[in-house]
Amino acid sequence: MGKTLFEKIWDRHVVQKVPDGPEQLYIDRLYCHEVTSAQAFEGLRARNTGVFRPDKVFCMPDHNIPTMHQEQEITDPVSRKQVETLKQNAAKYDLPYFGIMHEKNGIVHVVGPEQGLTLPGMTVVCGDSHTSTHGAMGCVAFGIGTSEVEMVLASQCILQNRPKTMRITVNGKLAPGVSAKDLALYLMKEMTTGGAAGYFVEYAGSAVKSLSMESRLTLCNLSIEMGARGGMIAPDEVTFAYLKDKEFAPKSAAWDKAVAYWKTLYSDEDAVFDAEKTFDAGQVPVMVTYGTNPGMGVAIDGTIPSDGDGDFTRALQYMDFAPGEKMLGKKIDYCFLGACTNGRIEDFRTFAQIVKGRKKHPDITAWLVPGSWSVYRQIEAEKLDEILADAGFELRQPGCSACLAMNEDKVPAGKYAIATSNRNFEGRQGPGARTILASPATVAAAAVTGVITDPRTLMEK
């Protein structure tokens, strides 16, 4: 019997198996940000233990940093302390550190792939659930807890129970104006937020193969919102072209050797998954959410259903929505483009295409936040910043920003935010904030109209 992509990578990294217990898994890359690492480093000090393989660990702050005036001291004392602590720990253990204003700083799940730090065939972990993003590069990537971060720091290994495998095949072609974000929201609506619980998901099919690298990263990022342990896509020529000449990617003969191995990373034809799901890409609409979990989604031209996933009644009360209402035309107060879900150059190109020649609606507060300084520089190189400025938008500095209420970018209570981020939980973007998840194009359409608008009506024919 053949092996799945997941099994090929996982099996290659098993150091030993505990009888009737978990497996000891070797980890190729550990990313540390400021929120979940402090206690792990404190554990090392308490046990007088060092970092086993410092060159396999990369540190960068992203959650707590401001997205304006990063050259100044962080004003919030808690955020400042967390960022300073990460810097001190990186220095103490001689770990690579991309601090605030560093040319390689940004959201860890954006920086890793774009710098070639995340490569096919790797095992990748971080104290952050959306580590699943990196699986788009053809690796096994998943979030871990603080005690597990300490475990990897100390031994470069982790104890893990092997998850089940699921393949989600999406055949056909996405309709014009429908993005990977819409596809992910559609899958969550169809499968619910618990539909992939306990599984590691591989995305396959012609629709997935046709996605750009940035779009694949978006899709794998949102695997967690279906309850999955992680998501992954087999590496191919799209992956190799994206990684070619990245700073930390292999070079010369090492590149050729690496690609030869990467080309073996696919699920064999006779591989058996624990579960299989198949979808038609042509059925995927432009999506928005109406509730307080990412699975509460609906076609943008549809109506809010009469029941749904999770605590449906409470969710509608929180959002001040009602069954049967249309989502089109609902007033928006804040627009957020960014996060590890949609903070890449492709997302800013899409946003700029929609707003070009138009003006930001006067009632809208817009936060446009690149996922990294590399994305920021690319925006400038392509003069997208000029298009945004002409339309009345201001480009902010990189960081997690309004994806979560851990920095200054908080949506006020009762206000509606349409966001490209990954979660719409109660208070996720600020106490009492109401979040609607959508694609970069849909956020752009709302930014210039002031209401939820089908972006296809604003796209050039």
Short mmCIF file of C-alpha atoms in Angstrom, two decimals:
data_model
loop_
_atom_site.label_atom_id
_atom_site.label_comp_id
_atom_site.label_asym_id
_atom_site.label_seq_id
_atom_site.Cartn_x
_atom_site.Cartn_y
_atom_site.Cartn_z
CA MET A 1 0.00 0.00 0.00
CA GLY A 2 1.25 3.47 -0.91
CA LYS A 3 1.66 6.38 1.45
CA THR A 4 -0.05 9.71 1.73
CA LEU A 5 2.00 12.90 1.54
CA PHE A 6 1.49 13.33 5.28
CA GLU A 7 2.74 9.81 6.02
CA LYS A 8 5.85 10.24 3.89
CA ILE A 9 6.93 13.35 5.80
CA TRP A 10 5.79 12.25 9.26
CA ASP A 11 7.39 8.80 9.02
CA ARG A 12 10.71 10.30 7.94
CA HIS A 13 10.78 12.39 11.13
CA VAL A 14 9.80 9.74 13.71
CA VAL A 15 12.70 9.24 16.13
CA GLN A 16 10.99 6.58 18.21
CA LYS A 17 7.55 5.45 19.26
CA VAL A 18 6.47 5.22 22.86
CA PRO A 19 4.78 1.80 23.41
CA ASP A 20 1.01 2.38 23.48
CA GLY A 21 1.71 6.10 23.42
CA PRO A 22 2.77 9.02 21.23
CA GLU A 23 5.62 9.23 18.75
CA GLN A 24 8.75 11.27 19.21
CA LEU A 25 8.88 13.54 16.17
CA TYR A 26 11.95 15.48 15.03
CA ILE A 27 11.20 19.11 14.20
CA ASP A 28 13.01 20.91 11.37
CA ARG A 29 11.84 24.44 12.15
CA LEU A 30 10.49 26.17 15.25
CA TYR A 31 9.12 29.70 15.01
CA CYS A 32 8.77 31.76 18.19
CA HIS A 33 6.74 34.95 18.59
CA GLU A 34 6.34 37.02 21.72
CA VAL A 35 3.02 35.67 23.00
CA THR A 36 3.62 31.97 23.61
CA SER A 37 7.39 31.68 24.02
CA ALA A 38 8.21 33.50 27.28
CA GLN A 39 7.06 30.71 29.58
CA ALA A 40 8.87 28.13 27.45
CA PHE A 41 12.17 29.98 27.79
CA GLU A 42 11.53 30.38 31.52
CA GLY A 43 11.18 26.61 31.69
CA LEU A 44 14.62 26.20 30.11
CA ARG A 45 16.14 28.46 32.73
CA ALA A 46 14.41 26.65 35.56
CA ARG A 47 15.92 23.37 34.39
CA ASN A 48 19.26 24.97 33.48
CA THR A 49 18.84 23.68 29.93
CA GLY A 50 19.94 25.41 26.75
CA VAL A 51 18.47 25.44 23.25
CA PHE A 52 19.52 22.21 21.55
CA ARG A 53 19.72 23.48 17.94
CA PRO A 54 19.62 27.30 17.83
CA ASP A 55 19.94 27.42 14.04
CA LYS A 56 16.57 25.66 13.70
CA VAL A 57 14.73 28.34 15.70
CA PHE A 58 13.66 31.77 14.38
CA CYS A 59 12.14 34.48 16.57
CA MET A 60 10.09 37.53 15.62
CA PRO A 61 7.43 39.65 17.34
CA ASP A 62 4.16 40.10 15.47
CA HIS A 63 1.03 39.93 17.66
CA ASN A 64 1.65 42.82 20.02
CA ILE A 65 3.55 45.28 17.86
CA PRO A 66 1.89 48.52 16.68
CA THR A 67 1.33 49.12 12.98
CA MET A 68 2.11 52.84 13.18
CA HIS A 69 5.27 54.51 14.51
CA GLN A 70 7.16 51.30 15.10
CA GLU A 71 10.33 53.37 15.48
CA GLN A 72 8.94 54.59 18.81
CA GLU A 73 8.69 52.69 22.07
CA ILE A 74 5.58 50.49 22.43
CA THR A 75 3.19 52.40 24.70
CA ASP A 76 1.23 49.48 26.12
CA PRO A 77 3.30 48.08 29.02
CA VAL A 78 2.15 44.47 28.60
CA SER A 79 2.88 44.42 24.88
CA ARG A 80 6.23 46.16 25.41
CA LYS A 81 7.22 43.62 28.04
CA GLN A 82 6.37 40.64 25.85
CA VAL A 83 8.32 42.01 22.89
CA GLU A 84 11.33 42.93 25.04
CA THR A 85 11.29 39.49 26.66
CA LEU A 86 11.44 37.74 23.29
CA LYS A 87 14.38 39.93 22.26
CA GLN A 88 16.21 39.12 25.49
CA ASN A 89 15.58 35.39 25.17
CA ALA A 90 16.76 35.33 21.56
CA ALA A 91 19.96 37.11 22.59
CA LYS A 92 20.56 34.84 25.60
CA TYR A 93 20.28 31.65 23.54
CA ASP A 94 21.88 33.09 20.36
CA LEU A 95 18.75 32.63 18.23
CA PRO A 96 18.08 34.41 14.93
CA TYR A 97 15.84 37.38 15.75
CA PHE A 98 13.88 39.61 13.37
CA GLY A 99 12.83 42.44 15.66
CA ILE A 100 10.59 45.45 15.10
CA MET A 101 11.70 47.42 12.01
CA HIS A 102 14.07 44.60 10.99
CA GLU A 103 13.90 44.18 7.22
CA LYS A 104 12.72 40.60 7.69
CA ASN A 105 10.19 41.29 10.43
CA GLY A 106 6.54 40.51 9.90
CA ILE A 107 3.90 37.97 10.79
CA VAL A 108 5.73 34.71 11.36
CA HIS A 109 3.43 32.78 8.99
CA VAL A 110 4.13 35.27 6.21
CA VAL A 111 7.87 35.60 6.81
CA GLY A 112 8.63 31.86 6.99
CA PRO A 113 7.52 30.97 3.46
CA GLU A 114 8.60 34.23 1.79
CA GLN A 115 12.16 33.94 3.14
CA GLY A 116 12.53 30.26 2.23
CA LEU A 117 12.73 29.28 5.89
CA THR A 118 9.80 26.92 5.36
CA LEU A 119 10.57 24.25 2.79
CA PRO A 120 8.81 21.16 1.39
CA GLY A 121 9.24 18.00 3.45
CA MET A 122 9.85 19.84 6.71
CA THR A 123 8.16 19.48 10.05
CA VAL A 124 7.29 22.99 11.25
CA VAL A 125 5.84 24.09 14.59
CA CYS A 126 5.05 27.34 16.39
CA GLY A 127 3.06 28.26 19.48
CA ASP A 128 0.26 29.49 17.24
CA SER A 129 -2.65 27.55 15.75
CA HIS A 130 -2.28 29.10 12.31
CA THR A 131 1.07 27.41 11.82
CA SER A 132 -1.01 25.26 9.46
CA THR A 133 -0.35 28.03 6.90
CA HIS A 134 3.11 26.62 6.20
CA GLY A 135 1.62 23.33 5.04
CA ALA A 136 0.94 24.99 1.70
CA MET A 137 4.67 24.60 1.04
CA GLY A 138 4.32 20.82 1.16
CA CYS A 139 5.31 20.24 4.76
CA VAL A 140 3.77 19.01 8.01
CA ALA A 141 3.09 22.18 10.01
CA PHE A 142 0.97 22.57 13.13
CA GLY A 143 0.53 24.72 16.21
CA ILE A 144 1.74 23.61 19.63
CA GLY A 145 1.30 24.69 23.24
CA THR A 146 3.80 26.51 25.44
CA SER A 147 5.07 23.35 27.19
CA GLU A 148 5.62 21.80 23.76
CA VAL A 149 7.55 24.88 22.62
CA GLU A 150 9.86 24.29 25.58
CA MET A 151 10.17 20.64 24.57
CA VAL A 152 11.29 21.56 21.06
CA LEU A 153 13.70 24.23 22.31
CA ALA A 154 15.35 21.72 24.63
CA SER A 155 15.45 18.67 22.36
CA GLN A 156 14.36 19.64 18.80
CA CYS A 157 11.76 16.89 19.24
CA ILE A 158 8.17 16.70 20.37
CA LEU A 159 5.84 13.95 21.54
CA GLN A 160 2.78 13.74 19.33
CA ASN A 161 -0.04 11.31 18.69
CA ARG A 162 -0.31 10.63 14.99
CA PRO A 163 -3.45 12.31 13.60
CA LYS A 164 -5.81 10.74 11.10
CA THR A 165 -5.63 11.83 7.46
CA MET A 166 -8.26 13.44 5.26
CA ARG A 167 -8.09 14.45 1.62
CA ILE A 168 -10.28 17.29 0.41
CA THR A 169 -10.39 17.26 -3.38
CA VAL A 170 -11.67 20.35 -5.17
CA ASN A 171 -12.16 19.73 -8.86
CA GLY A 172 -13.00 22.14 -11.63
CA LYS A 173 -12.32 25.85 -11.77
CA LEU A 174 -13.22 28.70 -9.44
CA ALA A 175 -15.50 31.24 -11.10
CA PRO A 176 -14.11 34.70 -11.93
CA GLY A 177 -13.95 36.87 -8.83
CA VAL A 178 -13.98 33.86 -6.46
CA SER A 179 -10.80 33.52 -4.39
CA ALA A 180 -9.07 30.98 -2.17
CA LYS A 181 -10.54 32.82 0.83
CA ASP A 182 -14.03 32.25 -0.58
CA LEU A 183 -13.18 28.58 -1.14
CA ALA A 184 -12.01 28.20 2.48
CA LEU A 185 -15.12 29.90 3.87
CA TYR A 186 -17.27 27.69 1.64
CA LEU A 187 -15.54 24.51 2.87
CA MET A 188 -16.10 25.62 6.46
CA LYS A 189 -19.77 26.27 5.77
CA GLU A 190 -20.19 22.84 4.21
CA MET A 191 -18.12 20.89 6.75
CA THR A 192 -18.71 23.07 9.85
CA THR A 193 -15.96 24.20 12.23
CA GLY A 194 -15.62 20.65 13.57
CA GLY A 195 -15.78 18.81 10.28
CA ALA A 196 -12.07 18.01 10.16
CA ALA A 197 -11.43 17.60 13.88
CA GLY A 198 -8.68 15.05 14.54
CA TYR A 199 -7.48 15.02 10.93
CA PHE A 200 -4.52 16.36 9.01
CA VAL A 201 -5.97 17.59 5.73
CA GLU A 202 -4.38 17.37 2.30
CA TYR A 203 -5.97 19.62 -0.34
CA ALA A 204 -5.94 18.22 -3.86
CA GLY A 205 -7.70 18.46 -7.20
CA SER A 206 -7.42 20.65 -10.26
CA ALA A 207 -8.80 23.73 -8.54
CA VAL A 208 -6.15 23.52 -5.81
CA LYS A 209 -3.35 22.90 -8.29
CA SER A 210 -4.34 26.04 -10.18
CA LEU A 211 -3.98 28.26 -7.10
CA SER A 212 -1.03 30.60 -6.69
CA MET A 213 1.34 30.09 -3.78
CA GLU A 214 -0.23 32.99 -1.88
CA SER A 215 -3.69 31.50 -2.36
CA ARG A 216 -2.51 28.08 -1.19
CA LEU A 217 -1.16 29.69 1.97
CA THR A 218 -4.57 31.26 2.57
CA LEU A 219 -6.34 27.93 2.14
CA CYS A 220 -4.03 26.04 4.50
CA ASN A 221 -4.16 28.88 7.02
CA LEU A 222 -7.88 28.32 7.47
CA SER A 223 -7.66 24.53 7.94
CA ILE A 224 -7.65 25.13 11.69
CA GLU A 225 -11.07 26.75 11.46
CA MET A 226 -12.51 23.41 10.36
CA GLY A 227 -10.99 21.78 13.43
CA ALA A 228 -8.12 20.20 11.49
CA ARG A 229 -4.73 19.58 13.07
CA GLY A 230 -3.18 21.05 9.96
CA GLY A 231 -3.50 21.43 6.22
CA MET A 232 -1.08 20.74 3.39
CA ILE A 233 -0.69 20.78 -0.38
CA ALA A 234 1.76 18.65 -2.37
CA PRO A 235 4.67 20.75 -3.68
CA ASP A 236 4.88 21.26 -7.43
CA GLU A 237 6.34 23.67 -9.98
CA VAL A 238 4.35 26.53 -8.42
CA THR A 239 6.05 25.82 -5.10
CA PHE A 240 9.51 25.50 -6.61
CA ALA A 241 9.18 28.74 -8.60
CA TYR A 242 8.06 30.56 -5.45
CA LEU A 243 11.04 29.29 -3.45
CA LYS A 244 13.70 29.73 -6.13
CA ASP A 245 16.34 32.23 -5.01
CA LYS A 246 14.68 32.89 -1.64
CA GLU A 247 17.37 33.88 0.88
CA PHE A 248 17.20 30.76 3.05
CA ALA A 249 16.33 28.29 0.28
CA PRO A 250 19.03 25.88 -0.98
CA LYS A 251 21.36 27.18 -3.69
CA SER A 252 23.17 25.71 -6.71
CA ALA A 253 23.73 21.93 -6.43
CA ALA A 254 21.90 21.84 -3.10
CA TRP A 255 18.84 23.33 -4.85
CA ASP A 256 18.84 20.61 -7.51
CA LYS A 257 19.16 17.92 -4.85
CA ALA A 258 16.37 19.45 -2.80
CA VAL A 259 13.99 19.72 -5.77
CA ALA A 260 14.67 16.10 -6.69
CA TYR A 261 13.51 15.11 -3.20
CA TRP A 262 10.58 17.54 -3.18
CA LYS A 263 9.27 15.95 -6.37
CA THR A 264 8.75 12.70 -4.44
CA LEU A 265 6.41 14.44 -1.99
CA TYR A 266 2.95 13.48 -3.17
CA SER A 267 0.32 10.97 -2.13
CA ASP A 268 0.74 7.69 -3.94
CA GLU A 269 -2.13 6.58 -6.15
CA ASP A 270 -2.91 3.65 -3.88
CA ALA A 271 -2.55 5.67 -0.66
CA VAL A 272 -5.51 5.35 1.69
CA PHE A 273 -6.89 8.29 3.66
CA ASP A 274 -9.02 7.92 6.75
CA ALA A 275 -11.59 10.24 5.15
CA GLU A 276 -12.22 11.68 1.68
CA LYS A 277 -14.29 14.75 0.72
CA THR A 278 -14.89 16.04 -2.80
CA PHE A 279 -16.19 19.45 -3.90
CA ASP A 280 -16.94 21.20 -7.18
CA ALA A 281 -15.07 24.50 -7.50
CA GLY A 282 -17.77 25.83 -9.82
CA GLN A 283 -20.24 25.75 -6.94
CA VAL A 284 -18.15 28.07 -4.74
CA PRO A 285 -19.62 31.60 -4.49
CA VAL A 286 -18.15 34.81 -3.15
CA MET A 287 -18.61 34.34 0.61
CA VAL A 288 -19.09 36.40 3.77
CA THR A 289 -19.74 35.34 7.35
CA TYR A 290 -22.76 36.44 9.33
CA GLY A 291 -22.09 34.89 12.77
CA THR A 292 -19.39 34.37 15.36
CA ASN A 293 -17.49 31.39 14.02
CA PRO A 294 -15.88 31.04 10.57
CA GLY A 295 -18.28 28.26 9.58
CA MET A 296 -21.25 30.61 9.76
CA GLY A 297 -20.91 31.76 6.17
CA VAL A 298 -23.23 32.47 3.28
CA ALA A 299 -22.98 33.48 -0.37
CA ILE A 300 -22.62 37.24 -0.55
CA ASP A 301 -25.89 37.53 -2.48
CA GLY A 302 -27.66 35.08 -0.16
CA THR A 303 -29.65 35.47 3.03
CA ILE A 304 -28.90 34.55 6.63
CA PRO A 305 -30.28 31.05 7.30
CA SER A 306 -32.74 30.13 10.02
CA ASP A 307 -30.28 27.82 11.81
CA GLY A 308 -26.62 26.96 11.67
CA ASP A 309 -23.40 25.77 13.25
CA GLY A 310 -22.65 26.62 16.88
CA ASP A 311 -24.78 28.73 19.19
CA PHE A 312 -26.79 30.20 16.33
CA THR A 313 -29.25 32.34 18.30
CA ARG A 314 -26.55 33.88 20.49
CA ALA A 315 -24.40 34.59 17.42
CA LEU A 316 -27.16 36.50 15.64
CA GLN A 317 -27.95 38.45 18.78
CA TYR A 318 -24.30 39.42 19.13
CA MET A 319 -24.13 40.49 15.47
CA ASP A 320 -27.59 42.13 15.63
CA PHE A 321 -28.63 40.19 12.55
CA ALA A 322 -31.80 38.16 11.89
CA PRO A 323 -32.65 35.07 9.81
CA GLY A 324 -33.74 35.90 6.29
CA GLU A 325 -31.81 39.18 6.10
CA LYS A 326 -29.63 39.87 3.07
CA MET A 327 -25.93 40.46 3.65
CA LEU A 328 -25.63 42.74 0.63
CA GLY A 329 -26.03 46.35 1.63
CA LYS A 330 -25.27 45.94 5.32
CA LYS A 331 -23.39 48.96 6.68
CA ILE A 332 -19.70 48.58 7.50
CA ASP A 333 -17.62 50.78 9.81
CA TYR A 334 -14.12 49.26 9.59
CA CYS A 335 -12.25 47.50 6.78
CA PHE A 336 -9.17 45.41 7.56
CA LEU A 337 -6.82 44.00 4.93
CA GLY A 338 -4.04 41.90 6.40
CA ALA A 339 -3.30 39.02 8.83
CA CYS A 340 -1.48 35.76 8.14
CA THR A 341 -4.54 34.81 6.10
CA ASN A 342 -4.47 37.62 3.53
CA GLY A 343 -1.53 39.94 4.17
CA ARG A 344 0.55 39.00 1.12
CA ILE A 345 1.38 40.89 -2.07
CA GLU A 346 -1.33 39.12 -4.10
CA ASP A 347 -3.93 40.37 -1.61
CA PHE A 348 -2.77 43.98 -1.92
CA ARG A 349 -2.80 43.72 -5.71
CA THR A 350 -6.41 42.55 -5.58
CA PHE A 351 -7.40 45.32 -3.17
CA ALA A 352 -5.66 47.96 -5.32
CA GLN A 353 -7.39 46.75 -8.48
CA ILE A 354 -10.79 47.28 -6.87
CA VAL A 355 -10.12 50.73 -5.37
CA LYS A 356 -8.14 52.15 -8.30
CA GLY A 357 -9.93 55.21 -9.65
CA ARG A 358 -12.34 55.22 -6.72
CA LYS A 359 -12.34 56.84 -3.28
CA LYS A 360 -12.55 55.42 0.22
CA HIS A 361 -16.04 55.88 1.61
CA PRO A 362 -15.97 58.75 4.15
CA ASP A 363 -17.61 56.65 6.88
CA ILE A 364 -15.03 53.86 6.63
CA THR A 365 -11.96 53.46 8.81
CA ALA A 366 -9.51 51.32 6.85
CA TRP A 367 -6.48 49.43 8.15
CA LEU A 368 -4.28 48.12 5.34
CA VAL A 369 -1.50 46.13 6.97
CA PRO A 370 1.14 44.19 5.00
CA GLY A 371 2.12 40.85 6.47
CA SER A 372 5.83 41.70 6.40
CA TRP A 373 8.34 44.35 5.44
CA SER A 374 9.07 42.33 2.32
CA VAL A 375 5.43 42.69 1.29
CA TYR A 376 5.58 46.40 2.18
CA ARG A 377 8.62 46.93 -0.08
CA GLN A 378 6.96 45.00 -2.90
CA ILE A 379 3.86 47.20 -2.59
CA GLU A 380 6.12 50.23 -3.03
CA ALA A 381 8.05 48.64 -5.91
CA GLU A 382 4.80 47.99 -7.79
CA LYS A 383 3.53 51.49 -6.87
CA LEU A 384 0.43 50.01 -5.31
CA ASP A 385 0.94 52.46 -2.43
CA GLU A 386 0.33 55.31 -4.87
CA ILE A 387 -2.94 53.75 -6.05
CA LEU A 388 -4.02 53.30 -2.45
CA ALA A 389 -3.06 56.86 -1.52
CA ASP A 390 -4.93 58.29 -4.51
CA ALA A 391 -8.02 56.42 -3.31
CA GLY A 392 -7.64 57.85 0.20
CA PHE A 393 -6.06 54.87 1.95
CA GLU A 394 -3.01 54.82 4.21
CA LEU A 395 -0.58 51.92 4.27
CA ARG A 396 0.36 50.80 7.77
CA GLN A 397 3.45 48.96 9.03
CA PRO A 398 3.58 45.15 9.26
CA GLY A 399 2.08 43.17 12.13
CA CYS A 400 -0.89 41.05 13.12
CA SER A 401 -2.89 44.25 13.62
CA ALA A 402 -6.68 43.96 13.84
CA CYS A 403 -6.74 40.19 13.42
CA LEU A 404 -6.89 40.02 17.20
CA ALA A 405 -7.23 42.54 20.00
CA MET A 406 -3.64 42.32 21.28
CA ASN A 407 -2.35 45.63 19.93
CA GLU A 408 -3.62 49.15 19.29
CA ASP A 409 -5.74 48.26 16.25
CA LYS A 410 -9.02 47.46 18.00
CA VAL A 411 -12.51 47.79 16.56
CA PRO A 412 -14.86 49.64 18.99
CA ALA A 413 -17.80 47.86 20.59
CA GLY A 414 -20.87 47.57 18.37
CA LYS A 415 -19.02 48.52 15.18
CA TYR A 416 -18.97 46.28 12.14
CA ALA A 417 -15.63 45.29 10.65
CA ILE A 418 -15.22 43.40 7.41
CA ALA A 419 -11.87 41.66 7.60
CA THR A 420 -9.56 39.34 5.69
CA SER A 421 -8.48 37.70 8.94
CA ASN A 422 -9.28 34.16 10.02
CA ARG A 423 -11.59 34.42 13.04
CA ASN A 424 -14.82 36.25 13.81
CA PHE A 425 -15.26 35.16 17.43
CA GLU A 426 -16.98 37.48 19.89
CA GLY A 427 -14.55 40.26 20.74
CA ARG A 428 -11.82 38.88 18.48
CA GLN A 429 -11.08 42.34 17.02
CA GLY A 430 -11.93 44.22 20.20
CA PRO A 431 -14.44 43.92 23.06
CA GLY A 432 -17.92 44.01 21.52
CA ALA A 433 -16.59 44.28 17.95
CA ARG A 434 -18.60 42.56 15.22
CA THR A 435 -16.51 40.83 12.57
CA ILE A 436 -17.48 39.73 9.06
CA LEU A 437 -14.87 37.57 7.31
CA ALA A 438 -14.36 38.05 3.60
CA SER A 439 -11.83 38.06 0.77
CA PRO A 440 -9.53 41.01 -0.06
CA ALA A 441 -11.75 41.90 -3.03
CA THR A 442 -14.89 41.95 -0.88
CA VAL A 443 -13.17 44.07 1.78
CA ALA A 444 -12.05 46.49 -0.94
CA ALA A 445 -15.57 46.72 -2.32
CA ALA A 446 -16.93 47.61 1.12
CA ALA A 447 -14.15 50.14 1.66
CA VAL A 448 -15.28 52.24 -1.30
CA THR A 449 -19.05 51.76 -0.94
CA GLY A 450 -19.47 51.72 2.85
CA VAL A 451 -21.64 48.59 2.71
CA ILE A 452 -21.20 44.89 1.90
CA THR A 453 -20.91 44.84 -1.87
CA ASP A 454 -20.31 42.05 -4.35
CA PRO A 455 -16.78 42.85 -5.62
CA ARG A 456 -17.57 41.40 -9.03
CA THR A 457 -19.77 44.43 -9.71
CA LEU A 458 -16.66 46.62 -9.38
CA MET A 459 -14.27 44.48 -11.40
CA GLU A 460 -13.30 45.33 -14.94
CA LYS A 461 -14.99 43.11 -17.44
#
